[in-house]
Amino acid sequence: MLRTETYTVNFGPQHPATHGVFRVMLNLDGERIVKAEPVCGYLHRGVEKLAENRTYQQVIPYTDRLDYLAAGLQNQGYVETIEKLMEIEVPDRAEYLRIITAELSRIASHVLFVGVYALDIGAFTGFLLCFRERERILDLMEELTGSRMTYSYARIGGVAADAPEGWLDRVEKVVNDLPYYFDIYDDLISGNEIFQARTKYVGYLSAESAVDYSLSGPTLRGSGIDYDLRKAKPYSIYDRFNFEVPLGENGDCFDRYFCRILEMRQSVYILQQAIEQIRETDGPIMAKVPKVLKPPKGEAYHEIESSKGILGYYVVSDGSNKPYRVHVRRPSFVNLGFLDEMCRGGLVADLVAILGSIDIVLGEVDC
Amino acid sequence: MFGKGLVKGLNVTWKEFWSKKFTVQYPDEQHTKPPRFHGKFQLNSDACIACGLCANACPNGVIKIESEKVNKKKYLTKYVMNIQYCLFCGMCVEACNKGALRFTQEHDMSQYFYKDIPLVFVDREAPKPDPETENKEKDDDKSKKAGKAPEKEGQ
Amino acid sequence: METCIYNVIAFYMLAAVILGSAVMIVAVRNIVHSVLFLAACFISMAGIYLLLDAVYLAIIQVLIYAGAVCIMIIFGIMLIRRADMKESNLFNKQTKLAAGVVAMTLAVYGILAGKTAWTDVTSNVPVPADSLDKIGGLLLSQYVIPFEVAALLLTVALIGAIMLAREVKADGDN
Amino acid sequence: MDLKNNEPAPSELNRLVHLAPLEKVLNIARAHSLWPMQFGLACCAIEALMGTNGPRYDLSRFGYEVMRTSPRQADVMVVAGTITYKAAPFILRLWEQMSEPKWCIAVGSCAISGGPFVDSYYVVPGAKELIPVDVYVPGCPPRPDAVIDGFLRLKNKVLNPKVVEG
Amino acid sequence: MDNKLDSVIKELQEKFSEIKVSEQQVVTVPVEQLTSFMQMLKDEYYMDFLTNVTAVDYPSDKNQNGEEDDEEDKGTMEVIYNVNSITEGYTLMVKTSVARQNPKLPSMFSVWGGAHFQEREVFDLLGIIFTDHPDLKRILLDDSFKGYPLRKDFQWVGGRK
Amino acid sequence: MSDWAGVLMFLVVAAIFGAGGIIASFVIHPRSKAKQKLEAYECGVPSIGNTWIQFRSSYFLYALMFVIFDVETIFLYPWAIKFQSLGSFAFIEMIIFLFILIVGLWYAWKEGAMEWI
Amino acid sequence: MVTISLTHYVMLSAILFSIGLFGVLAKKNAVSVLICIELMLNAVNINFIAFSKYITPADFMGQIFAIFVITVAAAEVGVGLAIIIAIYRNNLPVDLDEIDWLKW
Amino acid sequence: MLETIFIDIANWIRNLLGSAGVPALWNDTVMMLVKLTAIIVFILINALWLVYMERKVAGYMQARIGPNRVGPKGLLQTTADIGKLISKEIIIPKNVDKILFLLAPVLIFVPPLTIFSVIPFGKNMMAIDLNIGLFFVFAIASLSTLIFWIGGWSSYNKYSLLGSMRVISQMVSYELPMMLALLGVIMIVGSLNLSEIILAQESAWFIISQPIAFLIFFIAAVAECNRVPFDLMEGESEIIAGPYTEYSGMGFAMFFLAEYANIMIASAMTTVLFLGGWLAPFGLTFIPSWLWFFVKMYVVIFVFMWLRWTYPRVRIDQLLGFGWKVLVPLSLANIFVTGIGMYIYRALGW
Ligand code: SF4
Ligand code: SF4
Ligand code: SF4
């Protein structure tokens, strides 16, 4: 063969397709990728260390900033870990509110993913239309929590505030509207032949390697592995809802993408049930917890299914009011591990499609 | 059939082209903000008792409170929020049980200069205490520290 | 016999550009510049053709040479390794010898050209206007054999070139 | 980790010709065509760059929506997010590679001062340590309308450079 | 589900006499047996999914109080593995501890590919060396960064003025 | 004045227009100095290795085919113009001509010259 | 009166041809040699067209010849480049410096 | 009156000059300069307006408004942009091939402007009437490929290099189907003169009689303009700004303007070749011919924009594969079909 020179191109850190400050060092031969080495850490903020100097409650706002696209899920993961550590029973209404925020967060995150993925593939309009729907969800969240992205809504033992008057109706309205918008995405993006040509049979990920590399979330399920913690090990009150876990077949970019679309529809379904059930649930939104939280000596590891995959919190307490050690198992970070293999032999354009389909968020990757 | 998706896509943008726009023309029109919106802070300095709960609750040590003891009561002399460090998480507002600190709907806090960013709510001299009561107090308070509100440790 | 002064000026200017860029093609050290001078040379040659009333030729000169051949040469250049692009077009050892040979050829040619009494055969018949029409007719009647041979030649060239380059692909899989 | 190495070179703006009236006209053009660089660091970027461009806030009304990825073509660097020590050199590099005239807006607590992470071992306390910042937009993240306010403030400054002197 | 896990742990205890099991079913394995233990988990108990790898620094009390650095540092570091089984649906937390002075343990990369990035992260932030790791270098921090920030004795200055 | 002089004028004026724009800009734009300003932009980090390298050009065969078929069009156009006045014999000749080339195209297709290498 | 005669064109073509020839002989780089061959072919074309205009303006023989020359030239470049690439490929594993005219 | 307004103006100037005793040659030269200026002004105004229109269309398709603050309804937005770009610094990076780097933006405007010289904007409204017009357009258009490549290659930037290699392979691959597709049209018309092509559409536009040719031509035109879905050369989410990556200020503006000039050419050519040029449909001749031309041109441009704001981008191998495996065979087939169709047509004696 013509042994052409390979050359190295920095793809990122400032690059529109890396979704933040992420860098892939590409070894290219013409347009073919010989090697793609991810370089992360440009957003390493030392949250784990900072958490050691904050009280348990004060860590909550910091978890927002990890996965800033789905902060509700991050809050949930953290507080549930502490509740596990302290063995606190959370009142039902709070659980429902958490689920609603979590699922809304999941939809917001997935909607953003769909938009950004469309942008990566080159469809600008999809990106902005998705923002319209996201904007409506953010409105709801802002009404409930006061912030558009960084909610800090969950509290250890409950949630910060009850839903305002009429909020649930508004959520219901938006939630009922959403499937209509998903249809638009299907018409505009998923159904588009060019989009399919760009994403189908690209970035193949076999089920075995997906499991071996501990990939999780839609990335794993796109390869056909049925592993959703909400179903596999129901936490919180997910066992009360009826939903399905969408799976892909081929393990290519399109399946990973489409899994998310289907997952949003399932989330809508969960939300509808949750709203129905919360209407019948009255009661406090906070468990009885002491003002100063001092969990007993010990450790706890708790996993939830975030929008990107399995989000785990590992907390060690030494009995004081500050955690001794907090570790976050970030799905985005672990999912990146297989990037090189997926890209190898593809074209530069494929890298964009693959990277987009993993749906990383840099705050989470770099912690 | 190949091309169906392409036509459908064109149809979506075509419909979108004629449909109503979603834009709110800020700054001519204002966006509606919910009552809970975490905007600019506001301190009711009369209601504040300089208890320091807010400063304690804050994860990032944003709030600096100084107070002096005047006539048995803590008198707030300085209340500064270095909002350049703030997370707008609302923990301080939640902690204040006097309702002195609260969020407003105002969002515009942008500045040309770094030094203008902190919100200085209170920066004043303590009034001269009544000489009568002062003498009495002096002995009581000697040991207690007057002045700085308890600051967060470890920072 | 050209009489219009503008044509004379145009001829000299075009000739200067052609020869200047031809010299640069040979002289520059960077092969990419060489190719670009080649393109300039071709385009001004199209001007010469226009002076000679060969409109169709002028257009295809631009279309084929500047638009296609140059681009293919660029592809060829990009494919081949060089240590440094800036030093990619050097002379070999026989430069002096080559110069001698060329000088001799040029001299002989010049003498011959000067000796021939071209003017004798020059006629002043104006060129028919729609040359393209004529060319089409001629190609398909009088020159039909060369015409088909041209197709054959092109196909053979295509097949040959692909066969030569095919190994590029065959090995490409490992 | 040493920011000193990355000390910004003193900005030496000079011109071949400098005509005050011409400059005034050009300033009007500049003020109405601030092209931000497409460059997001963290959470704030979602709001400041994507949200403001989104259909609801629509920065394009002001003509500021032309996101250029290449710093050569951008006018405004919107530093939106946490700057870490690993990222600092390239931010500085991007800033230096932008063509004059250029401006910088620091969006969010992090870009202003390190924000929530100011105590961290790996966070640069604000963009001001690296590059001259023209407008600060506090918030965590600021609402898109606050970012628009920031842009308008910058526009004001470009139109009328005296506002910051007084 | 828990019963299943119980029986698994029981079986494991029989096979590896040196492991300790706490009340919360946390298994502590000595470093020497870690690889074979993990391989067994994967091969025989369908623990095919390594969710989490992390480590905690436990310096001896003396060090924690910031007193002089003792040469005979008795502190340890615990490395924690959380392993899931997708097919069986249970989770196991495995712990091992290494000496703080010379934290070294075999890499799990040969068992689970997912260990690759996570072990690199642990190395980066805590300085624990995983032998046989294919590409053990800093992942989040700069190469020029000194120290391991998640160790308890890490000293730094924040940027607050 | 001939049409071609007009074309020449267009060419020259267009070039002048372009040059004028650039020069005018050069006169009025401000300039500054910075250490890394003149380095190549590559997403903000220093570029690694040489840029003018041997470029694996999967495009070469495309260019080859293009040249061949481009030459073909210069035969086709004169024919197309005369098509109506020429007899059906010319049409058949052209079909033969095209057929020969289509064989080439088919060969190229078969050999994978149209696949991306 | 200054006029342009056939001699002018012939001389132009001759000089161009010579430059091309010199390049063919003196250049180290194979692609460069190919470029110079193109130059020579073009010089020939100028002659053809000039003759066509000055000698047989009515029957376009020169022009049609030139068209065929262009055809041949295009084919030549294609095959030439393919050959260069093929040679280059086959020799590469040996030693780059050996193939003097390909490495530049 | 309106119909011939531009021609009247031209004649008026010519007569004015003639009566002033200017020799014919100079008269012609001055006239040409006037036309030239008119065309440059036309291109500039249209390019500015098109950029604005693009942003507006984009906005409207994305549920937002688009520029509306600068000037009435934001009409001055692009003017401000150009004003700013002129006053932006032109950075010439360290390792670039300096001369070529500056040459590319200077030359990039030459092909589009030159092509405009032969486009008939209305009845008898063309700067130069070439017999070989269509071929001239192709020849000049093929030059811009080279200029794009110069710009990208000289930048000494890997993204630019990738972009420039893409741009030549793309433009080269789509030039061919474009030319082959038009053979069908030429067979019917029997001339390369653009005016004659328009006049041949008196009875039926070629979009009706040559639909396949139209489709191929249109797709190829989109590709030649580097527009979505074929905008690989800029492919923002892949290679930053492709060949323009290192260009700043006016250098970038030139490419920017040329891009829109190219769009105008592509749509003008589509109009001329398939939509009957300045011919008025349905006998609506009271509207002047040049207005018809603009209306048709803008409809085509709108379709361009519509495509751009709807579709994602294809990949380079798909792009080239589509060109060679679909469009080229299709266009060859079109030649046969047209030829045979015309024989049938003649045999039936219509
Ligand atoms: S909002 Fe949060 S960070 Fe800001 S002052 Fe209040 S508690 Fe502190
Ligand atoms: S908690 Fe409320 S009352 Fe106490 S110091 Fe803060 S603002 Fe004042
Ligand atoms: S200021 Fe807040 S929202 Fe913005 S980047 Fe920093 S942490 Fe994220």
PDB file of C-alpha atoms and ligand atoms in Angstrom, chain A residues 45 65 68 149-150, chain B residues 86-87, chain D residues 41-45 80-82 107-111 114-117 139-142, ligand 3:
ATOM      1  CA  ARG A  45     -12.355  21.225  39.103  1.00  0.00           C
ATOM      2  CA  ARG A  65     -22.189  21.303  38.360  1.00  0.00           C
ATOM      3  CA  TYR A  68     -25.063  20.362  34.355  1.00  0.00           C
ATOM      4  CA  MET A 149     -29.962  24.503  35.098  1.00  0.00           C
ATOM      5  CA  THR A 150     -28.358  24.112  38.473  1.00  0.00           C
TER       6      THR A 150
ATOM      7  CA  CYS B  86     -21.863  32.675  44.508  1.00  0.00           C
ATOM      8  CA  LEU B  87     -23.525  29.529  43.249  1.00  0.00           C
TER       9      LEU B  87
ATOM     10  CA  LEU D  41     -15.913  25.682  28.949  1.00  0.00           C
ATOM     11  CA  ALA D  42     -18.566  24.417  31.276  1.00  0.00           C
ATOM     12  CA  CYS D  43     -22.123  24.782  32.457  1.00  0.00           C
ATOM     13  CA  CYS D  44     -22.317  28.472  31.663  1.00  0.00           C
ATOM     14  CA  ALA D  45     -21.616  27.794  28.021  1.00  0.00           C
ATOM     15  CA  ALA D  80     -18.177  30.846  29.965  1.00  0.00           C
ATOM     16  CA  GLY D  81     -17.153  28.348  32.546  1.00  0.00           C
ATOM     17  CA  THR D  82     -14.449  27.228  34.862  1.00  0.00           C
ATOM     18  CA  VAL D 107     -19.825  34.864  32.009  1.00  0.00           C
ATOM     19  CA  GLY D 108     -20.577  33.195  35.286  1.00  0.00           C
ATOM     20  CA  SER D 109     -18.956  33.139  38.653  1.00  0.00           C
ATOM     21  CA  CYS D 110     -16.295  30.743  37.490  1.00  0.00           C
ATOM     22  CA  ALA D 111     -15.046  32.916  34.715  1.00  0.00           C
ATOM     23  CA  GLY D 114     -13.205  30.881  39.991  1.00  0.00           C
ATOM     24  CA  GLY D 115     -16.651  30.929  41.510  1.00  0.00           C
ATOM     25  CA  PRO D 116     -17.751  27.855  43.396  1.00  0.00           C
ATOM     26  CA  PHE D 117     -14.435  26.226  42.769  1.00  0.00           C
ATOM     27  CA  GLY D 139     -24.519  34.264  37.833  1.00  0.00           C
ATOM     28  CA  CYS D 140     -24.174  30.563  38.133  1.00  0.00           C
ATOM     29  CA  PRO D 141     -25.168  30.251  35.400  1.00  0.00           C
ATOM     30  CA  PRO D 142     -26.574  33.649  34.518  1.00  0.00           C
TER      31      PRO D 142
HETATM   32  S1  SF4 I   3     -20.343  29.807  37.154  1.00  0.00           S
HETATM   33 FE1  SF4 I   3     -21.591  28.126  37.838  1.00  0.00          FE
HETATM   34  S2  SF4 I   3     -22.731  27.522  36.062  1.00  0.00           S
HETATM   35 FE2  SF4 I   3     -21.047  28.773  35.345  1.00  0.00          FE
HETATM   36  S3  SF4 I   3     -19.430  27.383  34.878  1.00  0.00           S
HETATM   37 FE3  SF4 I   3     -19.124  27.986  36.946  1.00  0.00          FE
HETATM   38  S4  SF4 I   3     -20.187  26.448  38.138  1.00  0.00           S
HETATM   39 FE4  SF4 I   3     -20.909  26.266  36.074  1.00  0.00          FE
END
